[in-house]
């Protein structure tokens, strides 16, 4: 049974940092591209970052480029999102997901976690 479980979301002040973790099980983790998406109230879910199975290729949304870093540890079946210089606009539910290719398309991701809330106060 495929499971993706996010953790690490919390309330943080603008300018602060947060590290999200996605723990996975039930599939061949290293064969999948892993991505992070976020969804703010009243808005559509949007792409944040993705990383290839071997970790050689990464992709970031323009809004987070230079502030966020995606990484993975295949030995631990986990993917991480390091978020620095956080802004109130980063407030959203953050989801991790698995796909077969590095892409920004939500529909290409086959497995999803339940999400973790990140709130950035002014």
mmCIF file of C-alpha atoms in Angstrom:
data_model
loop_
_atom_site.group_PDB
_atom_site.id
_atom_site.type_symbol
_atom_site.label_atom_id
_atom_site.label_comp_id
_atom_site.label_asym_id
_atom_site.label_seq_id
_atom_site.Cartn_x
_atom_site.Cartn_y
_atom_site.Cartn_z
ATOM 1 C CA UNK A 1 0.000 0.000 0.000
ATOM 2 C CA UNK A 2 1.504 3.322 -1.109
ATOM 3 C CA UNK A 3 1.667 5.939 1.607
ATOM 4 C CA UNK A 4 3.074 9.451 1.659
ATOM 5 C CA UNK A 5 2.987 11.337 4.955
ATOM 6 C CA UNK A 6 4.030 14.980 5.273
ATOM 7 C CA UNK A 7 5.197 16.578 8.495
ATOM 8 C CA UNK A 8 6.947 19.712 9.708
ATOM 9 C CA UNK A 9 4.362 22.363 8.919
ATOM 10 C CA UNK A 10 3.771 24.985 11.603
ATOM 11 C CA UNK A 11 3.369 28.678 12.324
ATOM 12 C CA UNK A 12 6.506 30.703 11.611
ATOM 13 C CA UNK A 13 7.291 34.411 11.333
ATOM 14 C CA UNK A 14 8.196 36.045 8.036
ATOM 15 C CA UNK A 15 11.884 35.656 7.328
ATOM 16 C CA UNK A 16 12.069 32.391 9.216
ATOM 17 C CA UNK A 17 12.804 28.874 8.019
ATOM 18 C CA UNK A 18 11.016 25.549 8.024
ATOM 19 C CA UNK A 19 11.860 22.032 6.873
ATOM 20 C CA UNK A 20 9.108 19.754 5.618
ATOM 21 C CA UNK A 21 9.490 15.988 5.460
ATOM 22 C CA UNK A 22 7.611 13.477 3.324
ATOM 23 C CA UNK A 23 8.000 9.915 4.568
ATOM 24 C CA UNK A 24 6.985 7.229 2.062
ATOM 25 C CA UNK A 25 6.361 3.489 1.966
ATOM 26 C CA UNK A 26 4.774 0.803 -0.190
ATOM 27 C CA UNK A 27 6.536 1.447 -3.513
ATOM 28 C CA UNK A 28 9.966 1.596 -5.148
ATOM 29 C CA UNK A 29 10.790 5.077 -3.938
ATOM 30 C CA UNK A 30 14.000 5.612 -5.924
ATOM 31 C CA UNK A 31 12.163 5.006 -9.223
ATOM 32 C CA UNK A 32 9.871 7.996 -8.736
ATOM 33 C CA UNK A 33 10.180 11.709 -9.184
ATOM 34 C CA UNK A 34 9.031 13.443 -6.018
ATOM 35 C CA UNK A 35 7.340 16.815 -5.980
ATOM 36 C CA UNK A 36 5.955 19.392 -3.595
ATOM 37 C CA UNK A 37 2.757 21.345 -4.248
ATOM 38 C CA UNK A 38 0.875 23.876 -2.168
ATOM 39 C CA UNK A 39 -2.663 25.181 -1.964
ATOM 40 C CA UNK A 40 -3.763 28.398 -0.294
ATOM 41 C CA UNK A 41 -7.411 29.065 0.668
ATOM 42 C CA UNK A 42 -9.464 30.000 -2.381
ATOM 43 C CA UNK A 43 -6.654 29.186 -4.806
ATOM 44 C CA UNK A 44 -5.763 26.234 -7.004
ATOM 45 C CA UNK A 45 -3.070 23.793 -6.034
ATOM 46 C CA UNK A 46 0.245 24.942 -7.506
ATOM 47 C CA UNK A 47 3.621 23.411 -8.222
ATOM 48 C CA UNK A 48 6.462 24.236 -5.841
ATOM 49 C CA UNK A 49 9.412 21.934 -6.554
ATOM 50 C CA UNK A 50 10.373 18.504 -7.894
ATOM 51 C CA UNK A 51 13.391 16.209 -7.827
ATOM 52 C CA UNK A 52 14.319 13.253 -10.040
ATOM 53 C CA UNK A 53 14.664 9.719 -8.725
ATOM 54 C CA UNK A 54 18.432 9.892 -8.441
ATOM 55 C CA UNK A 55 18.438 13.498 -7.237
ATOM 56 C CA UNK A 56 20.370 14.836 -10.236
ATOM 57 C CA UNK A 57 17.619 17.087 -11.570
ATOM 58 C CA UNK A 58 15.529 19.634 -9.673
ATOM 59 C CA UNK A 59 12.862 22.105 -10.697
ATOM 60 C CA UNK A 60 11.389 25.072 -8.805
ATOM 61 C CA UNK A 61 8.533 27.485 -9.235
ATOM 62 C CA UNK A 62 9.705 31.047 -9.886
ATOM 63 C CA UNK A 63 8.058 32.209 -6.679
ATOM 64 C CA UNK A 64 10.292 30.015 -4.498
ATOM 65 C CA UNK A 65 13.497 29.857 -6.532
ATOM 66 C CA UNK A 66 16.497 30.788 -4.421
ATOM 67 C CA UNK A 67 14.593 30.326 -1.159
ATOM 68 C CA UNK A 68 13.494 26.679 -1.218
ATOM 69 C CA UNK A 69 15.595 23.550 -1.641
ATOM 70 C CA UNK A 70 14.202 20.106 -2.412
ATOM 71 C CA UNK A 71 16.242 17.027 -1.548
ATOM 72 C CA UNK A 72 15.783 13.307 -1.035
ATOM 73 C CA UNK A 73 17.299 10.417 0.863
ATOM 74 C CA UNK A 74 16.483 7.207 -0.974
ATOM 75 C CA UNK A 75 17.920 5.078 1.818
ATOM 76 C CA UNK A 76 15.249 6.545 4.099
ATOM 77 C CA UNK A 77 12.494 6.716 1.455
ATOM 78 C CA UNK A 78 12.064 10.392 2.260
ATOM 79 C CA UNK A 79 11.927 13.728 0.478
ATOM 80 C CA UNK A 80 12.473 17.118 2.104
ATOM 81 C CA UNK A 81 11.658 20.735 1.420
ATOM 82 C CA UNK A 82 13.891 23.302 3.104
ATOM 83 C CA UNK A 83 12.133 26.670 3.110
ATOM 84 C CA UNK A 84 14.099 29.813 3.937
ATOM 85 C CA UNK A 85 13.217 33.514 3.945
ATOM 86 C CA UNK A 86 9.556 32.663 4.297
ATOM 87 C CA UNK A 87 6.909 35.179 3.283
ATOM 88 C CA UNK A 88 3.220 35.456 4.231
ATOM 89 C CA UNK A 89 2.441 34.531 0.614
ATOM 90 C CA UNK A 90 3.964 31.092 1.311
ATOM 91 C CA UNK A 91 1.078 30.269 3.647
ATOM 92 C CA UNK A 92 -0.663 27.152 2.326
ATOM 93 C CA UNK A 93 -1.203 23.463 2.799
ATOM 94 C CA UNK A 94 1.862 21.715 1.398
ATOM 95 C CA UNK A 95 1.541 18.320 -0.278
ATOM 96 C CA UNK A 96 4.150 15.844 -1.450
ATOM 97 C CA UNK A 97 3.485 13.661 -4.481
ATOM 98 C CA UNK A 98 5.118 11.052 -6.736
ATOM 99 C CA UNK A 99 5.377 10.998 -10.542
ATOM 100 C CA UNK A 100 7.360 9.304 -13.317
ATOM 101 C CA UNK A 101 8.982 12.448 -14.696
ATOM 102 C CA UNK A 102 10.058 15.882 -13.506
ATOM 103 C CA UNK A 103 7.037 18.016 -14.341
ATOM 104 C CA UNK A 104 4.968 20.899 -12.996
ATOM 105 C CA UNK A 105 1.704 19.248 -14.087
ATOM 106 C CA UNK A 106 -0.453 18.270 -11.145
ATOM 107 C CA UNK A 107 -2.195 15.550 -13.172
ATOM 108 C CA UNK A 108 1.099 13.740 -13.757
ATOM 109 C CA UNK A 109 1.511 12.932 -10.076
ATOM 110 C CA UNK A 110 0.014 9.572 -9.172
ATOM 111 C CA UNK A 111 0.342 9.456 -5.392
ATOM 112 C CA UNK A 112 -0.349 12.179 -2.849
ATOM 113 C CA UNK A 113 0.074 12.784 0.837
ATOM 114 C CA UNK A 114 -2.520 14.325 3.126
ATOM 115 C CA UNK A 115 -0.785 17.693 3.384
ATOM 116 C CA UNK A 116 0.748 19.742 6.178
ATOM 117 C CA UNK A 117 -0.197 23.316 7.067
ATOM 118 C CA UNK A 118 2.409 26.059 6.806
ATOM 119 C CA UNK A 119 1.430 29.466 8.147
ATOM 120 C CA UNK A 120 3.749 32.474 7.834
ATOM 121 C CA UNK A 121 2.825 35.484 9.944
ATOM 122 C CA UNK A 122 3.791 39.042 8.925
#
